[in-house]
Every structure is written in C-alpha cells, then in structure tokens.
Coordinates of C-alpha atoms in Angstrom, one line a residue:
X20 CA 173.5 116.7 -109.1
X21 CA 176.0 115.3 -111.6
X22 CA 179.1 117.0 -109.7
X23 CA 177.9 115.4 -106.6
X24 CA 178.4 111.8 -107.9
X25 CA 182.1 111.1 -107.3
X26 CA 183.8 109.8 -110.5
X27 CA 184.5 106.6 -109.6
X28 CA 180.9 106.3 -108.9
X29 CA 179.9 107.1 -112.3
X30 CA 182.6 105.3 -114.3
X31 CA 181.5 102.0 -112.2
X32 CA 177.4 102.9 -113.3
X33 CA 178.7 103.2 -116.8
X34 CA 180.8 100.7 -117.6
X35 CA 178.0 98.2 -115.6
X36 CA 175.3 99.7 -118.3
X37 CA 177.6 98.9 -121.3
X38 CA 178.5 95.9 -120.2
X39 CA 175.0 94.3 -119.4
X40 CA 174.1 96.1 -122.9
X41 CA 176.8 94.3 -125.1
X42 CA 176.4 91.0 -123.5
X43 CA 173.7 88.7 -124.8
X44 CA 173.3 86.1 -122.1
X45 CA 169.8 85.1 -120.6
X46 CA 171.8 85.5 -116.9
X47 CA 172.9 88.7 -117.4
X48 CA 169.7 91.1 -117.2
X49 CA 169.5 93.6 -119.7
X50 CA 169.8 97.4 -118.7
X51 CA 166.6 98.7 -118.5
X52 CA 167.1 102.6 -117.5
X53 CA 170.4 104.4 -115.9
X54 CA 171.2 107.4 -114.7
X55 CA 174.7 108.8 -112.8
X56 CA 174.1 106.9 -109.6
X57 CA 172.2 103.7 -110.6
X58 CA 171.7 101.6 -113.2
X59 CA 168.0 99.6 -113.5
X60 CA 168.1 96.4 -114.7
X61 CA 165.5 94.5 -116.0
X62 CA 165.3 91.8 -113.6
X63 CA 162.6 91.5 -110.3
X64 CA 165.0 90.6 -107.9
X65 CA 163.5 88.3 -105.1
X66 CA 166.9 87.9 -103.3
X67 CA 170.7 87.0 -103.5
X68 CA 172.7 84.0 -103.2
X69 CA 174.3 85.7 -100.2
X70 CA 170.7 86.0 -98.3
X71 CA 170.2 82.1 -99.6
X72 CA 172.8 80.8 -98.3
X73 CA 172.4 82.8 -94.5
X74 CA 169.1 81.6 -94.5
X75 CA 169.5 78.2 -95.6
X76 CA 171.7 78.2 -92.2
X77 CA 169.0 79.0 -90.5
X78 CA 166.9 76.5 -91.3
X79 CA 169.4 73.5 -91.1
X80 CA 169.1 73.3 -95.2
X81 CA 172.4 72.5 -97.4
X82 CA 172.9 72.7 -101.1
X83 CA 174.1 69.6 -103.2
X84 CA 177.7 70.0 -103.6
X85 CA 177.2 69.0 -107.7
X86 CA 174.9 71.6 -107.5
X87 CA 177.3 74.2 -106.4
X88 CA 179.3 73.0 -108.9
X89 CA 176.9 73.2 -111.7
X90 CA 176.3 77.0 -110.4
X91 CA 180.4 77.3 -111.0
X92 CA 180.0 75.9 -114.4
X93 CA 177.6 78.7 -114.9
X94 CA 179.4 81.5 -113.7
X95 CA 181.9 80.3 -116.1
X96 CA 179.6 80.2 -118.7
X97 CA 178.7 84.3 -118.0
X98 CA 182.3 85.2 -117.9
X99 CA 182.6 83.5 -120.9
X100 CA 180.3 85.7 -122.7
X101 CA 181.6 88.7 -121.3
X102 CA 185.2 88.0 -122.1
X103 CA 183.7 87.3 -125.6
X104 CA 181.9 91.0 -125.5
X105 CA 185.0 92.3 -123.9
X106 CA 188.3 90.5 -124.3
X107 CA 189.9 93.2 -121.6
X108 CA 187.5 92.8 -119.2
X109 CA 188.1 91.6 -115.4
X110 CA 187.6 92.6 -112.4
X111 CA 188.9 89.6 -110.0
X112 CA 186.4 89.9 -107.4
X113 CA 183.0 88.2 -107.0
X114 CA 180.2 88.7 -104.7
X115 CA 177.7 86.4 -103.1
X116 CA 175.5 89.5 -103.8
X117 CA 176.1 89.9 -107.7
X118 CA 174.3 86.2 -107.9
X119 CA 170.2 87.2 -108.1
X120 CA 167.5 85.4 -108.0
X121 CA 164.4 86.6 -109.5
X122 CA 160.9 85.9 -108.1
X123 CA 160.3 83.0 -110.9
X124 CA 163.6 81.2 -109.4
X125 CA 165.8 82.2 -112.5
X126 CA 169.8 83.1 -111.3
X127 CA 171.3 86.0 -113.1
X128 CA 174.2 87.7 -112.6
X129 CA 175.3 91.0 -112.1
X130 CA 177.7 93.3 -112.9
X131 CA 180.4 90.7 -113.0
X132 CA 183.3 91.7 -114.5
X133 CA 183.7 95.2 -113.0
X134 CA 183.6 97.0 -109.3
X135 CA 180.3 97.1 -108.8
X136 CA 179.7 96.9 -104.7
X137 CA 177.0 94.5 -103.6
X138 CA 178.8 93.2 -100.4
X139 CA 176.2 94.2 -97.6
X140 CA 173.1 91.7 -96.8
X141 CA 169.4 93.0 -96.0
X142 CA 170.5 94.8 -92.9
X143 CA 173.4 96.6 -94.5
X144 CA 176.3 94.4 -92.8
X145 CA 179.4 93.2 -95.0
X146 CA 178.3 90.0 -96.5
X147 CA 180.8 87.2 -95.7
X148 CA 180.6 85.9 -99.0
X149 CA 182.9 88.1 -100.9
X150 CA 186.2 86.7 -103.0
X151 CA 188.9 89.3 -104.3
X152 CA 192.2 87.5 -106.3
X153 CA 195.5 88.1 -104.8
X154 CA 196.5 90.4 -107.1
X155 CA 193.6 92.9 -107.3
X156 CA 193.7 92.8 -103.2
X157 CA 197.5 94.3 -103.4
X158 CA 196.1 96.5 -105.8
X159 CA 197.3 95.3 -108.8
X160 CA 195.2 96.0 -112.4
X161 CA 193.2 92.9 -112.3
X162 CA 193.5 90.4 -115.4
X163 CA 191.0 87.6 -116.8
X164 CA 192.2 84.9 -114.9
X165 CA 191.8 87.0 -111.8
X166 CA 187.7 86.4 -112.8
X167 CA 188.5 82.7 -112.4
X168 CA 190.9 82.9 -109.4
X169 CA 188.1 85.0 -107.2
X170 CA 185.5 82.4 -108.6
X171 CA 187.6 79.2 -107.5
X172 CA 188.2 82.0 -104.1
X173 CA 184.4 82.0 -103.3
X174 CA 183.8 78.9 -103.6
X175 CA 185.6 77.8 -101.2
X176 CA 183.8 80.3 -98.9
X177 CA 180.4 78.7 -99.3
X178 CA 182.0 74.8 -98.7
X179 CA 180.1 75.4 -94.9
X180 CA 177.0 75.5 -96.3
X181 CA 177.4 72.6 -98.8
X182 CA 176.4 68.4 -98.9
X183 CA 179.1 66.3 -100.1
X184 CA 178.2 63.1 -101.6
X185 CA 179.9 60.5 -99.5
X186 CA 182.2 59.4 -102.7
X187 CA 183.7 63.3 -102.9
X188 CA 184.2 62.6 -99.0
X189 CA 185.9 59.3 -99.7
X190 CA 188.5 61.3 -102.0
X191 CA 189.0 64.6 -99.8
X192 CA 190.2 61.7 -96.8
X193 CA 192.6 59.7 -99.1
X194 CA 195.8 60.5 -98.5
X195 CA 197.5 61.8 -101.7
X196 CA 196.9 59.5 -104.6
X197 CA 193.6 60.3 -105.9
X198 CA 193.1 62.3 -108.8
X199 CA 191.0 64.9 -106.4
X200 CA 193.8 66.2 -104.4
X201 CA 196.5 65.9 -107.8
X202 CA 194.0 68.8 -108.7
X203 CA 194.5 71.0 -105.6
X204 CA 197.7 70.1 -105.5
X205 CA 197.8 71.7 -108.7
X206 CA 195.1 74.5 -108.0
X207 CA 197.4 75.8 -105.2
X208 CA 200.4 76.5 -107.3
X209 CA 198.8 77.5 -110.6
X210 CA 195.5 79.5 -109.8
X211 CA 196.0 80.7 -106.2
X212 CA 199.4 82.1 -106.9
X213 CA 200.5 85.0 -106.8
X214 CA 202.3 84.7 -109.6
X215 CA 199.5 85.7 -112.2
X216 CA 201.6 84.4 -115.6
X217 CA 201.6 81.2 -114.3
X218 CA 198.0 81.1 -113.9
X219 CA 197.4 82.8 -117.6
X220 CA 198.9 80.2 -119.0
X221 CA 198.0 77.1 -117.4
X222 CA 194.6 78.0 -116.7
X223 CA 192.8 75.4 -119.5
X224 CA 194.7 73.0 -117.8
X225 CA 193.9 73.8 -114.7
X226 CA 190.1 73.3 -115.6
X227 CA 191.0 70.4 -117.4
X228 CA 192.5 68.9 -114.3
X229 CA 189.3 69.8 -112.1
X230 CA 186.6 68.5 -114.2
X231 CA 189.0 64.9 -115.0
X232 CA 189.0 64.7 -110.7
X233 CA 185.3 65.2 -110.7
X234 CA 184.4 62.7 -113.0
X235 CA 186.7 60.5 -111.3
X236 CA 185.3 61.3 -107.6
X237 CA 181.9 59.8 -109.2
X238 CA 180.3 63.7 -109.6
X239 CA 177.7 64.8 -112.6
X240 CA 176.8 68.1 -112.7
X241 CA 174.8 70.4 -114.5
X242 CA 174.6 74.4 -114.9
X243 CA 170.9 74.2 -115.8
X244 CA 170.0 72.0 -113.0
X245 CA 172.3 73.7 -110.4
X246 CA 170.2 76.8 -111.4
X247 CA 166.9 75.2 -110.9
X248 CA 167.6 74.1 -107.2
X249 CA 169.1 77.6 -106.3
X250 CA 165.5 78.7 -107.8
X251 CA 164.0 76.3 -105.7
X252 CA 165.7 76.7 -102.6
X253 CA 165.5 80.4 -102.9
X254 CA 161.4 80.4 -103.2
X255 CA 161.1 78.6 -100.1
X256 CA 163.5 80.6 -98.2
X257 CA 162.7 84.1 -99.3
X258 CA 159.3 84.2 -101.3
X259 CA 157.5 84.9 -97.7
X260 CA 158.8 88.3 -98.2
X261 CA 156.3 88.5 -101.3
X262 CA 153.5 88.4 -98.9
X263 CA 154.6 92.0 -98.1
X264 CA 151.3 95.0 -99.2
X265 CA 153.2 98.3 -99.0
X266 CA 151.0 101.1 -98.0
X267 CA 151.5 104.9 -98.5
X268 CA 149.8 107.8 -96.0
X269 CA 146.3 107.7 -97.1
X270 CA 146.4 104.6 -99.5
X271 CA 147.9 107.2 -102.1
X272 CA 150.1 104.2 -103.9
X273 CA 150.3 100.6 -102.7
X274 CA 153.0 97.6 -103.8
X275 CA 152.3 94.1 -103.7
X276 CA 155.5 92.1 -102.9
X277 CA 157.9 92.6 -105.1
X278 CA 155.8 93.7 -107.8
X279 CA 155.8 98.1 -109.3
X280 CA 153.7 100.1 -107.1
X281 CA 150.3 100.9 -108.0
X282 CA 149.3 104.8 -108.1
X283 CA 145.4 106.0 -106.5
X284 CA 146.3 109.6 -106.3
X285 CA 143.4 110.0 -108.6
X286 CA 140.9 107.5 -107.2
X287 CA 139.8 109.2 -104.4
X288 CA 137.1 106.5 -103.7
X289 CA 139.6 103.1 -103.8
X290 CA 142.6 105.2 -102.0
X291 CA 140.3 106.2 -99.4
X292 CA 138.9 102.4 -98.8
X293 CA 142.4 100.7 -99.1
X294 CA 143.4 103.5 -96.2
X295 CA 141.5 101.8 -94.1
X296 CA 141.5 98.0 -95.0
X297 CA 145.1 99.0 -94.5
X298 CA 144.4 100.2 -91.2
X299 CA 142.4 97.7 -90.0
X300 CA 144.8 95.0 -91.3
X301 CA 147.5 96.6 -89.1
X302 CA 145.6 96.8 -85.9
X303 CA 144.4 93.1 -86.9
X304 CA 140.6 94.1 -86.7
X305 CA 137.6 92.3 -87.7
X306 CA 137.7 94.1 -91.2
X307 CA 135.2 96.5 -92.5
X308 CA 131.5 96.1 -93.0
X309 CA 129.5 97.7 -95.7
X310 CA 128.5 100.9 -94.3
X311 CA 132.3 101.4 -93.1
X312 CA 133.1 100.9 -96.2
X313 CA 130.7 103.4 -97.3
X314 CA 131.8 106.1 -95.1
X315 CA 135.7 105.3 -96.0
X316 CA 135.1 105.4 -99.7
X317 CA 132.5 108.6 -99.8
X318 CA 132.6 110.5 -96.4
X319 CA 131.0 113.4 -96.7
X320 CA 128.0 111.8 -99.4
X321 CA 124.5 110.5 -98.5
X322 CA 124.2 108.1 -100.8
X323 CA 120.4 105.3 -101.5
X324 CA 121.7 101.8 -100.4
X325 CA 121.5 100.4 -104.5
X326 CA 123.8 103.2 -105.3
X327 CA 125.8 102.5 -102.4
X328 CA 126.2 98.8 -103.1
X329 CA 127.0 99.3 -106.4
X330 CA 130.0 101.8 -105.5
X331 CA 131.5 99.6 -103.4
X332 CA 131.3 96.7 -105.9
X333 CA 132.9 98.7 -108.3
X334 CA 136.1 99.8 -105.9
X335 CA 136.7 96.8 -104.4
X336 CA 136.8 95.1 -108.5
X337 CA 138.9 98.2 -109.1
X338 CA 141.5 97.6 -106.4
X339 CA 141.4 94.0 -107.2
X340 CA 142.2 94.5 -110.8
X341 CA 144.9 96.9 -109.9
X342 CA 146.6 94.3 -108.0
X343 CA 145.3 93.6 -104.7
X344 CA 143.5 90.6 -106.8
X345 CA 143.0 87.4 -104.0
X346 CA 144.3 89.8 -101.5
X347 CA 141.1 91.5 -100.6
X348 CA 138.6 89.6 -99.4
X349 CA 135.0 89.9 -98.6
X350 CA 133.9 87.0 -95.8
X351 CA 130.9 86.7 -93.2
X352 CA 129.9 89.9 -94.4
X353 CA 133.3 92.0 -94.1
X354 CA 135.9 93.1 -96.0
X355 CA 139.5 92.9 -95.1
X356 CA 143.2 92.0 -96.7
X357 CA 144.0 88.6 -96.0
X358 CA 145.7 87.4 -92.3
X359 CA 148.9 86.2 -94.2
X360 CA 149.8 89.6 -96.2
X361 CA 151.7 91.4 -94.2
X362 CA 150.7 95.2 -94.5
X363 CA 154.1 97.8 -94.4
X364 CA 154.3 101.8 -94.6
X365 CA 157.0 103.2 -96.7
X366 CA 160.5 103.1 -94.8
X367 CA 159.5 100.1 -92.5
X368 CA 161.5 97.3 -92.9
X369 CA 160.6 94.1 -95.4
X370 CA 162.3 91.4 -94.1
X371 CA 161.1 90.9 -90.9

C-alpha cells in the first residue's frame, strides 16, 4: 500500500505529525495515531471555521469584528509557537478549514505551517476561504513572513461576514488622515508586496502600526475571548449535527454524534433490539412494545414473562450505558429513540 501513496502525500502526513508533535500549544491538537495517508489528531472535531462562517450567512448572523481580530491575534500566537519549534518553517497559505472547532467550542488549529489540503466544505466544493501569499502562488519557496502575509490575505476574505463597530466605520470613511488607513497605506506596500525582503524586515513594524490604529479606532480585543464566541457561535450553528445516531446493518456498531462508535458484534440480544428501534425510528413508528421487544431481542426463544422482563431491562440499561444514554426512551408503554435524534446508515450523509 505504501507505493500507492504518492510522495508528496506522505512527506505532507509526516511533516504535519512532527510538527503537531514538537509544538506544545493547547490549539494545536496533539498527534494521536498516523499512518502514510492520514494523520489522527486528538481533537473531536465538531466543524470548521469555513462551515461557521457559510452558515452564519445563512442565518443572517455576523461575528464582532474585535472578535475576528482577537482570532488573528491567536493565529499569531500558533505561528508563534511553531516558528519557535521550527525557525524554517512556513507555508504561506491558510485555510478557513485548518481552523477547528471541537464539540466543547475550543478552536485549534491545524496543520498550519505546511501544505496540508483542507479547502473543500461538507459537500466537497472548494471552500472560498482559502489565502495563498504572492510569492508561494508564483511558486516561489515560501518564507515566514509568507505565514503572516496569507494570514493578513484571509482576513480580508472573511470582512463580508463581519460587524464593524460604528467607530472602525468612522475611520475606514475618513479620508486619509487617520491612523487606520496610515496602516494600510503601509500594509499595501510592506506586507502585500511582492517584494518579500521588504516585508521580512519591516514586519514588527508592520504589526506595530496595526495594533497603534486599532487602539486608536477605539478597538479592544482579545484572543481568549475571540475564541470563546467562535465556540459559541459554532455550537449553535453546527451542534444539531450531534443529534446524528449512526446505525450499521443489523445494529452491529452504532455512533452517537460525533462521538467513537460503539461495537455489538458480540451482543446478539442489544444489536438485535437497537436493529429495530433503529428501524422503527426511521419509518417514524409508534416505537416498540414489550413483546416486540421480546421477539427482536430473542427470536427464536420462548421465554416466562419475569424472565422476559428482566432481559429486556438489562438490554435496554446495556445499550444505555454504552451510549445511547437519554436517547432511548421508554414512554406510554413503548420503547423508541427520541423524535429529535436523527437515525443514519453508514454512507448517508450527516449534514442534512
């Protein structure tokens, strides 16, 4: 199988192991497993910033413009660490999909600082939020600064989806004077250039000149609190997709939401019975009394009602503890998984 990997495709798995390995940062996930064609990360991912921001769209949502850039301040902060780790290391591209969210709200980033491809949303189209410096997109070897330059890139992609304080407004309609538009005066010839020296060397004061027109636009900001919105705003958007039960042929393995599926290949009884809550959930029955629960679990026993009743006690607790939990219920007499879980075969689609 090796040989069939390409070797680009393996350099880019290695070098995004070692580099979430050397890099002690709590927004960049640790490697948890790898192998030639993937690398697992120990991070449950409930969506991207990418899928955030599309969805936020949707629903007529913005984000707080000191927000965004207290989520700048902490993409700086993880390049930071990773230039420590690695003084050599750039990529000059960034990715509204390298910027996860987990299903607790926490951001993390990934595989910043190399080539890693995460540029296709949920349905596999190009995302549109994807920022490459001018250097790297001629095809030139990509330097630090070019981390910063596709940083500063992407953010202006996301300015559509963005709420600007009306004192930030105030200072992008002045004419020339304020210290706001000295600063992209000054972005413009020393970070968006082409000429990548210039940028090298002036970038401190680049950043110097940013945060000083900032302050003086009336903006506070903060990387911890831009985080805890993102998390936020992500929950509300996206955590309806944890409502998801996953359900293999026959009940074999189930998976709640985003959590690690749950094997019954050797619980004949609780596979059998989740089979056909499963069943019934999809064909939005009435759920399943007690003797169809009987026959589900044991088809081919007789079984004396006590006996009976305690069997089905004991799978249902099983299947509960497993990780069906509040999921399965037992009302007016019936069993069923609850009306909001949304009950999937392996291969359908999640995001519906």
């Amino acid at each position: 199988m090796l040989e069939a990997v390409a070797p680009e495709a393996r350099a880019v798995v290695a070098g995004v192991a070692r580099l979430h390995a050397a890099v002690a940062h709590p927004c960049l996930p640790p490697t948890r497993d790898r192998s030639a064609t993937h690398v697992e990360l120990d991070v449950a991912p409930l969506g991207t910033l990418a899928q955030v921001l599309v969805r936020a769209r949707e629903e007529g949502l913005t984000i707080d413009y000191a927000s965004a850039l207290g989520l700048g301040a902490l993409t700086a902060e993880v390049l930071s660490a990773i230039r420590a780790a690695d003084p050599d290391r750039a990529s000059g591209r960034l990715s509204g999909g390298q910027i996860v969210i987990d299903v607790a709200g926490g951001v993390h980033f990934v595989g910043l600082g190399t080539p890693l491809q995460l540029d296709a949303d949920a349905s596999g189209a190009p995302s549109p939020f994807v920022a490459t410096a001018p250097e790297v997109a001629r095809g030139d070897a990509p330097v630090p600064s070019s981390d910063v330059c596709a940083a500063a890139l992407f953010a202006t992609l996301v300015v559509p989806y963005l709420r600007f304080p009306g004192a930030l407004g105030e200072a992008l309609r002045s004419p020339s004077s304020t210290p706001l538009a000295e600063a992209a005066r000054y972005f413009d010839a020393h970070v968006a250039t082409h000429v990548v020296s210039e940028r090298e060397a002036d970038l401190s004061v680049v950043m110097a000149r940013f945060e000083e027109a900032w302050r003086a636009a009336g903006l506070t900001w903060s990387a911890r609190d831009a985080a805890d919105e993102l998390g936020r705003l992500a929950r509300r958007l996206l955590a309806p997709s944890l409502a998801i039960l996953e359900v293999a042929p026959g009940g074999a393995r189930f998976r709640r939401g985003l959590d690690a599926p749950v094997d019954l290949s050797n619980r004949a009884a609780p596979r059998r019975i989740l089979e056909a809550l499963a069943s019934d959930g999809q064909a939005e029955g009435p759920g399943l009394d007690f003797e169809q629960m009987v026959a589900a679990g044991w088809p081919d026993e007789r079984i004396l009602p006590a006996a009976a009743r305690a069997r089905v006690h004991m799978a249902v607790s099983t299947l509960r503890k497993l990780g069906l939990g509040d999921w399965l219920k037992h009302e007016d007499g019936r069993y069923r998984l609850a009306r909001s879980v949304r009950i999937v075969r392996p291969g359908e689609a999640r995001d519906r």
